[in-house]
PDB file of C-alpha atoms in Angstrom:
ATOM      1  CA  UNK Q 210      -0.045   0.085   0.129  1.00 51.00           C
ATOM      2  CA  UNK Q 211       3.010   2.556   0.381  1.00 53.00           C
ATOM      3  CA  UNK Q 212       4.670   1.998  -2.785  1.00 54.00           C
ATOM      4  CA  UNK Q 213       1.058   2.280  -4.188  1.00 50.00           C
ATOM      5  CA  UNK Q 214       0.958   6.221  -2.131  1.00 50.00           C
ATOM      6  CA  UNK Q 215       4.553   7.260  -3.508  1.00 51.00           C
ATOM      7  CA  UNK Q 216       3.621   6.343  -6.684  1.00 53.00           C
ATOM      8  CA  UNK Q 217       0.248   7.984  -6.757  1.00 51.00           C
ATOM      9  CA  UNK Q 218       1.668  11.413  -5.056  1.00 54.00           C
ATOM     10  CA  UNK Q 219       5.312  10.727  -4.492  1.00 56.00           C
ATOM     11  CA  UNK Q 220       7.966  10.904  -1.800  1.00 58.00           C
ATOM     12  CA  UNK Q 221       7.660  14.892  -1.067  1.00 58.00           C
ATOM     13  CA  UNK Q 222       3.574  14.488  -0.180  1.00 56.00           C
ATOM     14  CA  UNK Q 223       4.201  11.400   2.352  1.00 54.00           C
ATOM     15  CA  UNK Q 224       7.228  13.055   4.107  1.00 59.00           C
ATOM     16  CA  UNK Q 225       4.605  16.467   4.648  1.00 59.00           C
ATOM     17  CA  UNK Q 226       1.760  14.345   6.028  1.00 57.00           C
ATOM     18  CA  UNK Q 227       4.149  12.486   8.613  1.00 59.00           C
ATOM     19  CA  UNK Q 228       5.516  16.174   9.975  1.00 57.00           C
ATOM     20  CA  UNK Q 229       1.961  17.042  10.283  1.00 57.00           C
ATOM     21  CA  UNK Q 230       1.495  14.952  13.921  1.00 57.00           C
ATOM     22  CA  UNK Q 231       4.732  16.647  14.909  1.00 53.00           C
ATOM     23  CA  UNK Q 232       3.525  20.466  14.006  1.00 53.00           C
ATOM     24  CA  UNK Q 233       0.689  19.512  16.044  1.00 54.00           C
ATOM     25  CA  UNK Q 234       2.658  20.231  19.199  1.00 55.00           C
ATOM     26  CA  UNK Q 235       3.131  23.641  19.218  1.00 55.00           C
ATOM     27  CA  UNK Q 236       7.089  23.764  19.857  1.00 56.00           C
ATOM     28  CA  UNK Q 237       6.917  27.815  19.739  1.00 59.00           C
ATOM     29  CA  UNK Q 238       4.688  28.728  22.331  1.00 65.00           C
ATOM     30  CA  UNK Q 239       4.123  32.298  23.049  1.00 68.00           C
ATOM     31  CA  UNK Q 240       4.041  33.225  26.399  1.00 67.00           C
ATOM     32  CA  UNK Q 241       2.341  36.648  27.008  1.00 68.00           C
ATOM     33  CA  UNK Q 242       4.309  39.302  28.994  1.00 69.00           C
ATOM     34  CA  UNK Q 243       3.733  40.013  32.082  1.00 72.00           C
ATOM     35  CA  UNK Q 244       2.139  43.594  32.870  1.00 75.00           C
ATOM     36  CA  UNK Q 245       2.595  45.178  36.307  1.00 69.00           C
ATOM     37  CA  UNK Q 246      -0.214  44.305  38.487  1.00 66.00           C
ATOM     38  CA  UNK Q 247      -2.791  47.389  39.282  1.00 63.00           C
ATOM     39  CA  UNK Q 248      -4.242  48.138  42.838  1.00 62.00           C
ATOM     40  CA  UNK Q 249      -7.503  47.393  43.119  1.00 63.00           C
ATOM     41  CA  UNK Q 250      -9.954  50.085  42.322  1.00 64.00           C
ATOM     42  CA  UNK Q 251     -11.602  52.400  45.263  1.00 61.00           C
ATOM     43  CA  UNK Q 252     -15.397  52.135  45.819  1.00 59.00           C
ATOM     44  CA  UNK Q 253     -17.971  53.041  43.418  1.00 56.00           C
ATOM     45  CA  UNK Q 254     -18.513  57.045  42.914  1.00 50.00           C
ATOM     46  CA  UNK Q 255     -21.781  56.363  44.720  1.00 49.00           C
ATOM     47  CA  UNK Q 256     -20.174  55.037  47.727  1.00 49.00           C
ATOM     48  CA  UNK Q 257     -19.751  59.055  48.614  1.00 46.00           C
ATOM     49  CA  UNK Q 258     -23.128  59.987  48.315  1.00 48.00           C
ATOM     50  CA  UNK Q 259     -24.309  57.278  50.759  1.00 51.00           C
ATOM     51  CA  UNK Q 260     -25.994  58.831  53.690  1.00 60.00           C
ATOM     52  CA  UNK Q 261     -25.338  57.635  57.611  1.00 70.00           C
ATOM     53  CA  UNK Q 262     -23.791  57.327  60.265  1.00 75.00           C
ATOM     54  CA  UNK Q 263     -19.501  59.603  60.062  1.00 92.00           C
ATOM     55  CA  UNK Q 264     -20.165  58.674  56.120  1.00 93.00           C
ATOM     56  CA  UNK Q 265     -17.696  61.818  54.951  1.00 93.00           C
ATOM     57  CA  UNK Q 266     -16.106  61.784  57.839  1.00 94.00           C
ATOM     58  CA  UNK Q 267     -12.137  62.835  57.293  1.00 96.00           C
ATOM     59  CA  UNK Q 268      -9.867  60.578  59.771  1.00 96.00           C
ATOM     60  CA  UNK Q 269      -8.712  64.680  61.754  1.00 96.00           C
ATOM     61  CA  UNK Q 270     -12.803  64.083  62.606  1.00 96.00           C
ATOM     62  CA  UNK Q 271     -13.134  60.987  64.030  1.00 96.00           C
ATOM     63  CA  UNK Q 272      -9.996  61.204  65.479  1.00 96.00           C
ATOM     64  CA  UNK Q 273     -11.422  64.289  67.360  1.00 95.00           C
ATOM     65  CA  UNK Q 274     -14.751  62.827  68.223  1.00 94.00           C
ATOM     66  CA  UNK Q 275     -13.531  59.120  69.363  1.00 95.00           C
ATOM     67  CA  UNK Q 276      -9.052  59.893  70.245  1.00 95.00           C
ATOM     68  CA  UNK Q 277      -6.702  58.449  69.406  1.00 96.00           C
ATOM     69  CA  UNK Q 278      -7.842  54.840  67.713  1.00 97.00           C
ATOM     70  CA  UNK Q 279      -6.992  51.610  68.770  1.00 96.00           C
ATOM     71  CA  UNK Q 280      -5.543  50.654  64.910  1.00 97.00           C
ATOM     72  CA  UNK Q 281      -4.008  53.025  62.207  1.00 97.00           C
ATOM     73  CA  UNK Q 282      -4.161  50.369  58.969  1.00 96.00           C
ATOM     74  CA  UNK Q 283      -3.137  52.057  55.879  1.00 95.00           C
ATOM     75  CA  UNK Q 284      -2.749  49.873  52.189  1.00 92.00           C
ATOM     76  CA  UNK Q 285      -2.764  51.238  49.287  1.00 89.00           C
ATOM     77  CA  UNK Q 286      -6.320  52.713  48.333  1.00 90.00           C
ATOM     78  CA  UNK Q 287      -8.482  52.232  52.137  1.00 94.00           C
ATOM     79  CA  UNK Q 288      -7.352  53.450  55.367  1.00 96.00           C
ATOM     80  CA  UNK Q 289      -8.921  51.234  58.577  1.00 97.00           C
ATOM     81  CA  UNK Q 290      -9.335  53.017  61.755  1.00 98.00           C
ATOM     82  CA  UNK Q 291     -10.470  51.320  64.717  1.00 98.00           C
ATOM     83  CA  UNK Q 292     -11.946  53.110  67.994  1.00 97.00           C
ATOM     84  CA  UNK Q 293     -13.312  50.943  71.157  1.00 96.00           C
ATOM     85  CA  UNK Q 294     -13.765  51.414  74.829  1.00 94.00           C
ATOM     86  CA  UNK Q 295     -15.180  48.157  75.888  1.00 90.00           C
ATOM     87  CA  UNK Q 296     -18.554  47.972  75.226  1.00 93.00           C
ATOM     88  CA  UNK Q 297     -18.399  48.167  71.295  1.00 95.00           C
ATOM     89  CA  UNK Q 298     -15.265  47.984  68.901  1.00 97.00           C
ATOM     90  CA  UNK Q 299     -15.883  50.751  65.383  1.00 97.00           C
ATOM     91  CA  UNK Q 300     -13.998  50.363  62.571  1.00 97.00           C
ATOM     92  CA  UNK Q 301     -14.174  53.109  59.781  1.00 97.00           C
ATOM     93  CA  UNK Q 302     -12.867  52.786  56.217  1.00 96.00           C
ATOM     94  CA  UNK Q 303     -11.535  55.568  54.700  1.00 97.00           C
ATOM     95  CA  UNK Q 304     -11.197  56.094  50.680  1.00 95.00           C
ATOM     96  CA  UNK Q 305      -9.945  58.908  48.597  1.00 93.00           C
ATOM     97  CA  UNK Q 306     -13.386  60.946  46.625  1.00 89.00           C
ATOM     98  CA  UNK Q 307     -10.414  61.128  43.892  1.00 88.00           C
ATOM     99  CA  UNK Q 308      -7.203  61.672  43.590  1.00 86.00           C
ATOM    100  CA  UNK Q 309      -5.962  63.656  45.587  1.00 88.00           C
ATOM    101  CA  UNK Q 310      -8.610  64.281  47.366  1.00 91.00           C
ATOM    102  CA  UNK Q 311      -8.123  63.637  51.696  1.00 92.00           C
ATOM    103  CA  UNK Q 312      -9.820  60.296  52.442  1.00 95.00           C
ATOM    104  CA  UNK Q 313     -13.422  60.133  54.009  1.00 96.00           C
ATOM    105  CA  UNK Q 314     -15.180  57.683  55.394  1.00 96.00           C
ATOM    106  CA  UNK Q 315     -17.621  55.170  52.932  1.00 94.00           C
ATOM    107  CA  UNK Q 316     -18.248  52.201  55.588  1.00 93.00           C
ATOM    108  CA  UNK Q 317     -18.196  51.462  58.868  1.00 95.00           C
ATOM    109  CA  UNK Q 318     -19.100  48.158  60.644  1.00 94.00           C
ATOM    110  CA  UNK Q 319     -19.557  48.020  64.806  1.00 95.00           C
ATOM    111  CA  UNK Q 320     -19.706  45.218  67.526  1.00 97.00           C
ATOM    112  CA  UNK Q 321     -19.882  44.262  71.051  1.00 96.00           C
ATOM    113  CA  UNK Q 322     -16.198  42.780  72.007  1.00 95.00           C
ATOM    114  CA  UNK Q 323     -17.092  39.444  71.695  1.00 95.00           C
ATOM    115  CA  UNK Q 324     -17.998  39.761  67.564  1.00 95.00           C
ATOM    116  CA  UNK Q 325     -22.044  40.580  68.263  1.00 96.00           C
ATOM    117  CA  UNK Q 326     -23.265  43.140  65.214  1.00 95.00           C
ATOM    118  CA  UNK Q 327     -24.608  46.305  66.562  1.00 95.00           C
ATOM    119  CA  UNK Q 328     -25.370  49.645  65.223  1.00 94.00           C
ATOM    120  CA  UNK Q 329     -22.819  52.160  64.110  1.00 93.00           C
ATOM    121  CA  UNK Q 330     -25.001  54.787  65.503  1.00 92.00           C
ATOM    122  CA  UNK Q 331     -25.584  53.372  68.697  1.00 93.00           C
ATOM    123  CA  UNK Q 332     -21.459  52.342  68.993  1.00 94.00           C
ATOM    124  CA  UNK Q 333     -20.456  55.700  68.159  1.00 94.00           C
ATOM    125  CA  UNK Q 334     -22.408  57.696  70.698  1.00 93.00           C
ATOM    126  CA  UNK Q 335     -21.369  54.825  73.532  1.00 93.00           C
ATOM    127  CA  UNK Q 336     -17.146  55.620  71.728  1.00 94.00           C
ATOM    128  CA  UNK Q 337     -18.476  59.842  72.673  1.00 90.00           C
ATOM    129  CA  UNK Q 338     -19.443  59.324  75.812  1.00 77.00           C
ATOM    130  CA  UNK Q 339     -16.605  57.226  77.090  1.00 59.00           C
TER     131      UNK Q 339
END
């Protein structure tokens, strides 16, 4: 059968057909260049328009209201201030509304020292009365 094949198509056709499985191996795969990792985006613009206790307040004002924070954690796009007094723990998350602007509170969590959720406004009041 091979001699019939060679007679019909010639040696170059046979060589080409035998090379096809090797070409499918993908010896020349291309690896895309690594891109620098961008910092995570800040909150959406709508986060700066919400109403609620402490939203829109800057770090200086929070410190005036509650004293020095127990924690002050700064990351690329967010700052977390934590205030506590034994009755409640309040976490305030601050983001800059625009590049070059002062970060303000966009989200607040509050809980008891045991970890149960409490109303952030009630916790803020409790922190002010010390």
